């Protein structure tokens, strides 16, 4: 396989938007193309992550219309659906296609208009990520899955629920703090632990501020062979490794604090990169809920099992800490337009490794990792980047 | 080879409070809910069996913000069946406002609840329920 | 002010509700887009301006639809009561698709390509604004 690099990134403002998915993505795409010193005609293929365009806008064949909007209607385009990991799944595939030599320059990313659906309808469509035959009839929701994860975590490690809830709230406070430095974040305001406790209960023990928002937004990445990359930019960000793994429906996974798909996916990425968790300087991971961040830091090997909650408490995951987690604000504050999230994570890692993140810059970051999780823990994609 | 235990057959039995699953003739593992092959060893040599319907709660949540078509609050949980597999269901016979961590570890007996379904589901849906036994 | 609105489909529908059919034009190469495009697919410029279409054109292609979508079935259309949809070439050049009234959908053999048409702006269901359709003169 050839060496491959990210040469340009683009991202729209995350949050409520009246623009269509195609419009959002074309804005992010043109920014990424311009940053790469390319023109649209140089793009050989489009890999677009999106989950619910049919439900949001009554629109499918989104990838074709997105390509038409940026002036390249006659190239191969594909929409990737991997639930909340769709953007990452699209980017990983784009990486593989360029690495294989099939293409030299590919546009990849994602877009979503989750807010167009409203809470009840969105909650119903998101629940389609659970097994529709055997789980949907119970009325399980996405927060519900992670709420069950939190209860199991507290029981398994013998942590009083009140204590775990405080540690979870610290994740929300940290990510909101980081989000204040991200000009494109959905939320740019500080919150306190008390704000989390005062918010409404969504699925016990997860309260509203334990949950990431539904968001609108898009992000796009230009991926090029290393050979091309060197000619296009003096700051290529190289792919070091990537992994992806699925899993059976939630109950079949049994101990859901271990997220087996993530363990397998991360191992693929570490092995391919020849790196271990200790080599990672910075990580953008899937904090769809506060407990999800704690569990992910353990699954990815940054903390031992049952220790992630203490790491947050000790400040080890803050910017400036031992392993800064979600300097962008994460899904919690940057927002979660699900199809775009993986691309927004790559956007952040690329900007961080290039040293362009201003107040949220992690000094000296040279190796960064992304982690995106979809559906009922059955779709995980990890990527590792280096400069 | 034909699908041995379909979702439809599973649901029909569940409506009589009978829990059907697949027992692997090669490795002995139970696959519940059913799949095409054994979840442990991928063998197709499977037998349709009725499970005891007894298990133990492993985790739960009280849903306060429901999807369209459901009315909150209600409890969703996962139980480990006596035969080994974990299964998701609604925990019933417990006031959702009084659900605590004490639920975890409780012995439960399986039952069912019919949901009329919505425009997205293929007709009515049958949910597993778990009743804690004292 | 028309020209201050962002070039996107939300603005396009806002204009339709004001009974205006608006296209976008690339300031660099003058290419015209209907529905509007924020980016010129000919020269890749993104400096666009709004241009109002007069709403006159002629039928470029058509079909009589006997088995319709949910909303046309709700309107009372079925196999015995088909409706015409087609592509209209506007006098200004762009082509746009839409519902066509004033033609006999039961006798598609009588419908002629080239028939002069004018734009109209029927209301969608309550509160959802207007859409563009065409009527045979």
XYZ file of C-alpha atoms in Angstrom:
658
model
C 0.000 0.000 0.000
C 1.089 3.548 -0.759
C 1.575 6.296 1.807
C -1.470 8.552 1.943
C -2.073 11.975 3.480
C -4.770 14.480 4.338
C -3.980 17.628 2.350
C -6.951 19.844 3.126
C -9.922 20.002 5.479
C -13.152 21.989 5.616
C -16.029 22.245 8.022
C -19.240 24.254 8.284
C -20.539 25.863 11.426
C -22.187 23.078 13.480
C -25.624 23.746 14.985
C -29.038 24.637 13.581
C -28.937 25.425 9.861
C -31.562 26.096 7.218
C -29.243 24.814 4.478
C -29.755 21.425 2.821
C -27.364 18.499 3.228
C -26.021 19.121 -0.276
C -25.461 22.805 0.449
C -23.759 22.103 3.769
C -21.452 19.498 2.284
C -20.578 21.588 -0.761
C -19.454 24.457 1.494
C -17.179 22.189 3.549
C -15.936 20.484 0.364
C -15.010 23.732 -1.422
C -13.093 24.872 1.675
C -11.185 21.572 1.752
C -10.480 21.763 -1.997
C -9.253 25.367 -1.727
C -7.042 24.518 1.271
C -5.521 21.702 -0.822
C -4.639 24.117 -3.637
C -6.822 22.058 -5.951
C -9.832 22.692 -8.144
C -13.005 20.582 -8.090
C -12.044 18.946 -11.407
C -9.046 17.340 -9.664
C -11.319 15.272 -7.434
C -11.521 11.700 -8.767
C -14.164 10.262 -6.432
C -16.492 11.282 -3.616
C -17.075 9.166 -0.484
C -19.897 10.751 1.510
C -21.024 9.742 4.985
C -24.681 10.366 5.825
C -27.293 8.425 7.735
C -30.758 9.945 7.588
C -31.066 12.155 4.479
C -34.191 10.215 3.493
C -35.854 11.024 6.804
C -34.493 14.558 7.062
C -35.234 15.836 3.570
C -36.912 13.031 1.638
C -33.670 12.799 -0.304
C -31.460 9.872 -1.290
C -28.633 9.710 -3.916
C -27.075 12.465 -1.862
C -23.507 11.788 -3.021
C -24.398 12.354 -6.692
C -26.122 15.661 -6.008
C -23.287 16.799 -3.752
C -20.768 16.124 -6.538
C -22.962 18.020 -9.009
C -23.132 20.978 -6.653
C -19.366 21.373 -6.619
C -19.098 20.996 -10.361
C -17.950 17.394 -10.749
C -21.164 15.593 -11.706
C -19.436 12.866 -13.698
C -17.252 11.068 -11.143
C -17.926 7.948 -9.055
C -19.738 8.904 -5.848
C -20.965 6.733 -2.993
C -22.907 7.370 0.197
C -21.594 5.511 3.243
C -23.891 4.536 6.083
C -22.305 3.308 9.288
C -24.713 5.010 11.698
C -22.852 7.632 13.778
C -19.530 6.380 12.355
C -20.551 7.072 8.722
C -18.091 9.925 8.147
C -15.158 7.892 9.452
C -16.167 4.819 7.501
C -16.231 6.946 4.327
C -12.798 8.440 5.083
C -11.244 5.066 5.915
C -12.503 3.655 2.616
C -11.204 6.687 0.744
C -7.830 6.121 2.417
C -7.834 2.465 1.303
C -8.715 3.372 -2.296
C -5.939 5.946 -2.521
C -3.484 3.620 -0.760
C -4.331 0.900 -3.286
C -3.410 3.188 -6.168
C -6.915 3.270 -7.671
C -7.196 7.036 -7.114
C -4.725 9.824 -6.359
C -7.156 12.422 -5.000
C -10.439 11.694 -3.246
C -12.934 13.914 -1.466
C -14.440 12.293 1.637
C -16.492 13.455 4.578
C -20.044 13.658 5.769
C -23.139 15.751 6.290
C -26.276 15.585 8.393
C -29.348 17.646 9.261
C -30.412 15.820 12.404
C -32.220 18.880 13.779
C -34.621 18.846 10.833
C -36.291 15.812 12.383
C -37.253 17.169 15.831
C -36.581 15.232 19.050
C -39.306 12.533 18.982
C -38.890 11.670 15.283
C -35.092 11.803 15.567
C -35.203 9.567 18.639
C -37.284 7.088 16.616
C -34.966 7.137 13.602
C -31.827 6.896 15.754
C -33.398 3.858 17.457
C -33.324 2.174 14.020
C -29.651 1.521 14.813
C -30.814 -1.096 17.330
C -32.091 -4.499 16.191
C -35.542 -3.594 14.834
C -36.904 -7.105 15.324
C -35.896 -7.781 18.895
C -34.905 -4.500 20.572
C -36.991 -1.693 19.049
C -40.250 -3.072 20.552
C -38.900 -2.336 24.047
C -38.690 1.378 23.220
C -34.916 1.409 23.701
C -33.275 4.705 22.732
C -29.673 5.724 22.127
C -29.316 7.447 25.477
C -30.911 4.285 26.916
C -28.101 2.081 25.589
C -25.434 4.247 27.188
C -27.498 4.592 30.347
C -27.400 0.788 30.623
C -23.649 1.007 30.025
C -23.328 3.461 32.941
C -25.298 1.263 35.342
C -23.295 -1.799 34.338
C -20.034 0.157 34.738
C -20.970 1.321 38.256
C -21.979 -2.215 39.268
C -18.988 -3.949 37.683
C -16.368 -1.704 39.251
C -18.210 -1.170 42.544
C -18.412 2.607 42.067
C -21.285 4.350 43.890
C -23.606 5.730 41.192
C -23.417 9.253 42.701
C -19.653 9.215 42.336
C -19.797 8.003 38.730
C -22.396 10.652 37.922
C -20.033 13.350 39.178
C -17.165 11.953 37.098
C -19.458 11.819 34.048
C -20.470 15.432 34.653
C -16.752 16.351 34.659
C -16.526 14.997 31.101
C -19.344 17.347 30.039
C -17.726 20.321 31.808
C -14.337 19.617 30.175
C -15.734 19.190 26.664
C -17.883 22.314 26.932
C -14.787 24.208 28.087
C -12.811 22.978 25.055
C -15.756 23.841 22.799
C -15.565 27.502 23.818
C -12.295 27.682 21.813
C -13.724 26.088 18.656
C -15.264 28.790 16.440
C -17.420 26.236 14.580
C -18.747 24.377 17.632
C -22.496 23.953 18.159
C -22.164 25.071 21.816
C -19.595 27.612 22.912
C -20.412 28.092 26.566
C -18.979 26.884 29.833
C -21.165 24.674 32.005
C -20.795 23.490 35.603
C -21.376 20.148 37.287
C -24.479 21.693 38.857
C -25.821 22.538 35.370
C -25.555 18.845 34.495
C -27.385 17.822 37.689
C -30.114 20.397 37.068
C -30.819 19.281 33.489
C -33.752 16.981 32.722
C -33.423 13.211 32.995
C -33.249 11.576 29.551
C -32.550 7.927 30.377
C -31.579 7.233 33.986
C -28.770 7.955 34.956
C -28.064 10.155 31.903
C -29.344 13.722 32.092
C -29.622 16.138 29.192
C -26.112 17.546 29.720
C -24.684 14.024 29.709
C -25.896 13.788 26.101
C -24.491 15.282 22.920
C -26.960 17.338 20.856
C -28.640 16.586 17.559
C -26.837 18.941 15.131
C -26.718 20.077 11.519
C -23.384 20.384 9.761
C -20.834 18.977 7.351
C -17.103 18.371 7.185
C -14.896 17.364 4.278
C -11.370 16.044 3.808
C -9.133 15.840 0.747
C -7.105 12.638 0.749
C -4.140 12.284 -1.619
C -1.256 9.955 -2.291
C 1.895 11.047 -0.450
C 3.512 11.805 -3.779
C 0.749 14.262 -4.741
C 0.471 15.544 -1.173
C 4.056 16.762 -1.124
C 3.391 18.866 -4.219
C 0.130 20.298 -2.862
C 1.027 21.287 0.679
C 3.999 21.729 2.973
C 1.912 20.354 5.850
C 0.643 16.913 4.850
C -0.900 14.912 7.680
C -0.202 11.230 7.034
C -2.427 8.250 7.716
C -0.439 5.949 10.020
C -3.100 3.279 10.437
C -6.796 2.568 10.369
C -9.184 -0.036 11.675
C -12.869 -0.833 11.492
C -14.992 -3.494 13.123
C -18.631 -4.473 13.561
C -20.345 -6.399 16.354
C -23.594 -8.323 16.884
C -26.705 -6.694 18.404
C -26.267 -5.219 21.892
C -27.370 -8.122 24.154
C -25.117 -10.527 22.234
C -22.161 -8.342 23.224
C -22.896 -9.033 26.919
C -20.467 -6.838 28.920
C -21.068 -3.554 27.068
C -18.416 -1.656 29.062
C -15.823 -3.412 26.894
C -17.112 -2.431 23.383
C -15.503 -5.371 21.606
C -15.842 -3.795 18.154
C -13.712 -0.882 19.362
C -11.093 -3.124 20.916
C -10.724 -4.974 17.607
C -10.842 -1.832 15.468
C -8.281 -0.008 17.608
C -5.968 -3.025 17.572
C -6.046 -3.029 13.753
C -5.163 0.669 13.710
C -2.371 0.353 16.312
C -0.895 -2.718 14.586
C -0.976 -1.064 11.166
C 0.703 2.052 12.562
C 3.172 0.041 14.640
C 2.152 2.179 17.617
C 0.705 1.651 21.086
C -1.703 3.803 23.138
C 1.302 5.443 24.830
C 2.400 6.879 21.487
C -0.838 8.838 20.968
C -0.545 12.555 21.814
C -4.169 13.518 21.279
C -7.477 11.765 20.635
C -10.847 12.820 19.255
C -13.234 10.137 20.429
C -16.926 9.345 20.399
C -18.340 11.091 23.487
C -21.958 10.807 22.371
C -22.672 10.527 26.094
C -20.404 11.321 29.036
C -20.094 7.651 30.028
C -19.168 6.862 26.416
C -16.019 9.000 26.711
C -14.943 7.294 29.946
C -15.466 3.835 28.468
C -13.759 4.777 25.173
C -10.607 6.009 26.955
C -10.378 2.540 28.491
C -11.242 0.583 25.329
C -8.550 2.487 23.403
C -5.936 1.625 26.020
C -5.339 5.076 27.529
C -6.552 3.832 30.930
C -7.039 0.432 32.542
C -10.594 -0.879 32.749
C -12.454 0.879 35.520
C -9.835 3.661 35.682
C -11.130 6.024 32.965
C -13.469 7.708 35.426
C -10.534 8.508 37.703
C -8.489 9.860 34.789
C -11.146 12.497 34.149
C -11.212 13.408 37.819
C -7.432 13.848 37.853
C -7.583 16.101 34.788
C -5.483 13.746 32.688
C -7.796 14.150 29.686
C -7.778 17.961 29.631
C -5.774 20.016 27.144
C -2.344 19.993 28.788
C -3.068 16.676 30.545
C -1.397 13.305 29.978
C -3.690 12.386 27.066
C -5.889 15.266 25.879
C -9.285 13.881 24.842
C -11.620 15.839 22.568
C -9.824 19.198 22.468
C -12.416 20.227 19.853
C -15.186 19.961 22.432
C -16.145 16.519 21.152
C -19.606 15.488 20.116
C -20.812 17.032 23.374
C -19.932 20.657 22.524
C -18.736 20.726 18.896
C -21.996 18.943 18.088
C -23.026 15.662 16.475
C -24.363 15.901 12.909
C -23.952 12.155 12.809
C -22.817 11.619 9.210
C -20.285 14.440 9.556
C -18.866 13.628 12.990
C -16.017 11.362 11.872
C -14.923 13.981 9.340
C -15.048 16.709 11.997
C -12.767 14.533 14.146
C -10.260 14.179 11.292
C -10.562 17.948 10.699
C -9.566 18.534 14.326
C -6.660 16.068 14.320
C -5.315 17.553 11.054
C -5.545 21.110 12.431
C -3.981 20.063 15.744
C -1.062 18.230 14.110
C -0.519 21.254 11.857
C -0.525 23.461 14.966
C -3.436 25.640 13.837
C -5.817 25.324 16.781
C -5.162 28.561 18.653
C -6.383 28.494 22.232
C -7.288 24.799 22.105
C -3.930 23.767 20.599
C -2.290 20.761 22.238
C 1.375 21.794 22.235
C 3.716 19.506 20.348
C 1.068 17.040 19.178
C 2.602 14.814 16.503
C 0.406 11.716 16.571
C -3.390 11.857 16.776
C -6.178 9.318 16.791
C -9.863 9.375 15.942
C -12.537 7.065 17.294
C -16.089 6.930 15.979
C -18.794 4.597 17.246
C -22.072 3.790 15.541
C -25.441 2.269 16.420
C -25.670 -0.126 19.380
C -21.871 -0.363 19.672
C -21.839 -2.428 16.481
C -19.883 -0.112 14.174
C -16.506 1.329 15.130
C -13.806 3.023 13.069
C -10.410 4.237 14.291
C -7.738 6.169 12.434
C -4.258 7.248 13.476
C -2.487 10.234 11.897
C 1.061 11.568 12.116
C 3.081 14.437 10.728
C -30.321 -23.818 3.918
C -33.626 -22.412 5.112
C -33.737 -19.979 8.043
C -34.561 -22.256 10.955
C -36.136 -19.835 13.445
C -37.428 -16.621 11.893
C -38.313 -13.404 13.692
C -41.957 -14.202 12.952
C -41.766 -17.652 14.593
C -39.889 -16.158 17.543
C -42.562 -13.464 17.981
C -45.481 -15.902 17.690
C -44.012 -18.107 20.448
C -43.186 -15.037 22.562
C -46.856 -14.064 22.390
C -47.505 -17.310 24.331
C -44.675 -16.370 26.767
C -42.493 -19.101 25.259
C -38.886 -18.141 24.537
C -37.508 -19.964 21.517
C -33.835 -20.095 20.671
C -31.282 -22.165 18.807
C -29.072 -24.777 20.444
C -25.902 -25.642 18.570
C -25.364 -29.345 17.999
C -21.652 -28.722 17.492
C -20.613 -26.531 20.443
C -23.705 -26.575 22.664
C -24.115 -22.770 22.801
C -27.539 -21.101 22.737
C -28.242 -18.334 20.213
C -31.081 -16.034 21.335
C -32.634 -14.142 19.571
C -32.122 -16.460 16.593
C -29.594 -15.987 13.805
C -28.761 -17.964 10.680
C -25.838 -19.704 12.378
C -24.548 -20.310 15.896
C -23.235 -17.021 17.313
C -20.348 -18.844 18.989
C -19.063 -21.192 16.280
C -21.003 -20.266 13.088
C -22.345 -23.829 12.683
C -25.626 -24.282 10.822
C -26.332 -27.511 12.720
C -28.883 -25.960 15.053
C -31.949 -27.156 16.884
C -34.928 -24.998 17.807
C -35.408 -25.270 21.568
C -37.579 -23.636 24.186
C -35.581 -21.894 26.908
C -36.577 -21.737 30.561
C -37.486 -18.055 30.412
C -35.607 -17.371 33.657
C -32.699 -15.003 34.050
C -30.980 -12.332 36.114
C -30.973 -8.555 35.497
C -27.523 -7.267 34.481
C -28.305 -3.622 33.757
C -31.233 -1.295 33.111
C -32.343 2.260 32.414
C -35.508 4.271 32.865
C -36.393 5.937 29.567
C -37.745 9.455 30.147
C -37.446 10.784 26.570
C -39.070 8.153 24.363
C -39.097 7.653 20.604
C -42.236 8.602 18.680
C -44.939 6.016 19.475
C -43.863 5.236 23.047
C -44.965 6.753 26.346
C -42.388 7.391 29.071
C -41.392 6.514 31.685
C -40.644 2.831 31.265
C -37.756 0.545 32.119
C -35.524 -1.225 29.588
C -32.972 -3.741 30.784
C -30.798 -6.663 29.815
C -30.944 -10.005 31.607
C -28.577 -12.946 31.466
C -30.700 -16.010 30.774
C -30.062 -19.206 32.760
C -28.875 -20.777 29.498
C -26.189 -18.074 29.040
C -27.275 -15.499 26.415
C -28.188 -11.934 27.306
C -31.548 -10.564 26.171
C -33.073 -7.067 26.107
C -36.579 -6.439 27.432
C -38.891 -4.157 29.389
C -38.704 -4.649 33.150
C -42.315 -4.694 34.344
C -44.028 -4.792 37.726
C -41.606 -2.154 39.060
C -42.508 1.525 39.357
C -40.094 3.339 36.997
C -39.846 6.186 39.520
C -38.536 3.717 42.087
C -36.063 1.794 39.928
C -32.629 1.750 41.592
C -29.347 -0.116 41.249
C -30.928 -2.797 43.463
C -32.652 -4.089 40.312
C -29.328 -5.457 39.115
C -28.986 -9.084 40.148
C -32.749 -9.686 40.542
C -34.174 -13.004 39.283
C -36.672 -12.395 36.503
C -39.285 -14.395 34.618
C -39.850 -13.688 30.935
C -43.151 -12.499 29.498
C -44.179 -10.321 26.573
C -45.820 -7.060 25.584
C -47.349 -6.210 22.207
C -46.603 -2.856 20.606
C -48.933 -1.968 17.723
C -45.985 -0.941 15.542
C -45.649 2.211 13.456
C -45.133 3.221 9.838
C -41.500 2.106 10.008
C -42.017 -1.324 11.560
C -43.153 -4.401 9.639
C -46.495 -4.657 11.474
C -46.921 -5.210 15.216
C -43.878 -5.678 17.399
C -43.556 -8.040 20.351
C -41.260 -7.023 23.200
C -39.743 -9.314 25.787
C -40.681 -8.371 29.372
C -38.908 -9.331 32.582
C -40.842 -9.585 35.849
C -38.657 -9.512 38.970
C -39.579 -12.375 41.345
C -39.359 -11.849 45.067
C -33.770 42.755 -0.797
C -33.583 39.841 -3.191
C -29.895 40.106 -3.945
C -28.941 39.975 -0.259
C -30.396 36.533 0.289
C -27.993 33.654 0.479
C -27.983 31.399 -2.585
C -29.505 28.206 -1.210
C -32.715 26.235 -1.488
C -34.241 27.883 1.593
C -34.052 31.262 -0.191
C -35.375 29.700 -3.416
C -38.503 28.504 -1.574
C -38.842 31.833 0.207
C -38.947 33.513 -3.218
C -41.532 30.994 -4.478
C -43.767 31.939 -1.572
C -43.439 35.543 -2.790
C -44.483 34.187 -6.222
C -41.061 34.766 -7.746
C -39.127 32.154 -9.723
C -35.486 32.995 -9.078
C -32.351 31.563 -10.669
C -28.731 32.140 -9.678
C -26.218 33.600 -12.148
C -22.445 33.342 -11.934
C -21.013 36.869 -11.922
C -17.787 35.592 -13.472
C -19.030 33.516 -16.441
C -22.760 34.403 -16.541
C -23.896 30.749 -16.317
C -27.497 30.519 -15.133
C -28.742 27.917 -12.610
C -32.304 26.880 -11.870
C -32.786 25.578 -9.204
C -30.065 27.912 -7.948
C -26.541 26.653 -7.301
C -24.264 28.377 -4.806
C -21.217 27.280 -6.827
C -20.808 27.604 -10.593
C -20.248 24.160 -12.057
C -18.720 25.688 -15.216
C -16.007 27.962 -13.754
C -16.245 26.956 -10.033
C -16.853 30.557 -9.035
C -19.000 31.108 -5.971
C -19.903 34.755 -6.554
C -23.557 34.417 -7.517
C -26.408 36.852 -8.031
C -30.168 36.291 -8.064
C -32.056 36.744 -11.341
C -35.842 36.653 -11.620
C -37.284 34.442 -14.371
C -40.302 35.835 -16.216
C -42.019 32.469 -15.855
C -42.697 31.903 -19.569
C -41.485 28.844 -21.435
C -42.469 25.820 -23.431
C -42.990 22.139 -22.737
C -39.763 20.217 -23.377
C -40.781 16.757 -22.148
C -43.775 15.299 -20.331
C -45.467 12.244 -18.916
C -48.993 11.457 -17.731
C -48.683 9.775 -14.335
C -51.273 7.123 -13.490
C -49.623 5.676 -10.361
C -48.513 8.674 -8.316
C -46.919 9.508 -4.982
C -48.708 9.688 -1.623
C -49.454 13.406 -1.954
C -50.913 13.180 -5.462
C -53.037 10.188 -4.414
C -54.331 12.329 -1.537
C -55.242 14.993 -4.091
C -57.509 12.433 -5.758
C -55.274 11.278 -8.622
C -55.317 7.623 -9.628
C -55.353 5.456 -12.784
C -58.639 6.995 -13.858
C -57.511 10.514 -13.026
C -53.868 10.896 -14.073
C -51.860 14.128 -13.987
C -49.146 15.621 -16.172
C -45.595 16.315 -15.015
C -42.835 17.480 -17.265
C -39.756 19.535 -17.987
C -40.201 23.155 -19.027
C -37.656 25.135 -21.022
C -37.868 28.746 -19.875
C -37.449 31.655 -22.289
C -34.271 32.605 -20.390
C -32.769 29.167 -21.154
C -32.793 27.001 -18.014
C -34.973 23.908 -17.795
C -36.952 22.999 -14.695
C -39.297 20.144 -13.848
C -42.787 20.632 -12.475
C -46.491 19.743 -12.490
C -48.312 20.924 -15.633
C -51.975 21.885 -15.595
C -54.349 22.775 -18.425
C -53.499 19.670 -20.487
C -55.625 16.536 -20.814
C -53.757 13.855 -18.885
C -56.303 11.244 -20.005
C -55.294 11.855 -23.643
C -51.490 12.128 -23.556
C -51.407 11.653 -27.347
C -52.920 15.155 -27.674
C -50.137 16.816 -25.633
C -47.490 18.507 -27.775
C -43.872 19.271 -26.900
C -43.405 22.980 -27.479
C -46.754 23.981 -25.931
C -46.362 27.486 -24.386
C -46.555 27.499 -20.565
C -46.533 30.048 -17.758
C -45.411 29.579 -14.170
C -47.859 29.555 -11.274
C -47.259 29.269 -7.557
C -49.772 26.989 -5.811
C -49.743 26.818 -2.009
C -48.452 23.674 -0.341
C -50.276 22.292 2.676
C -50.813 24.862 5.410
C -47.831 26.947 6.411
C -45.375 25.253 4.059
C -45.223 28.032 1.457
C -45.574 27.684 -2.296
C -44.067 25.532 -5.035
C -43.656 26.179 -8.744
C -45.944 24.568 -11.324
C -46.854 25.434 -14.925
C -50.083 26.029 -16.784
C -50.747 25.673 -20.497
C -51.767 29.053 -21.973
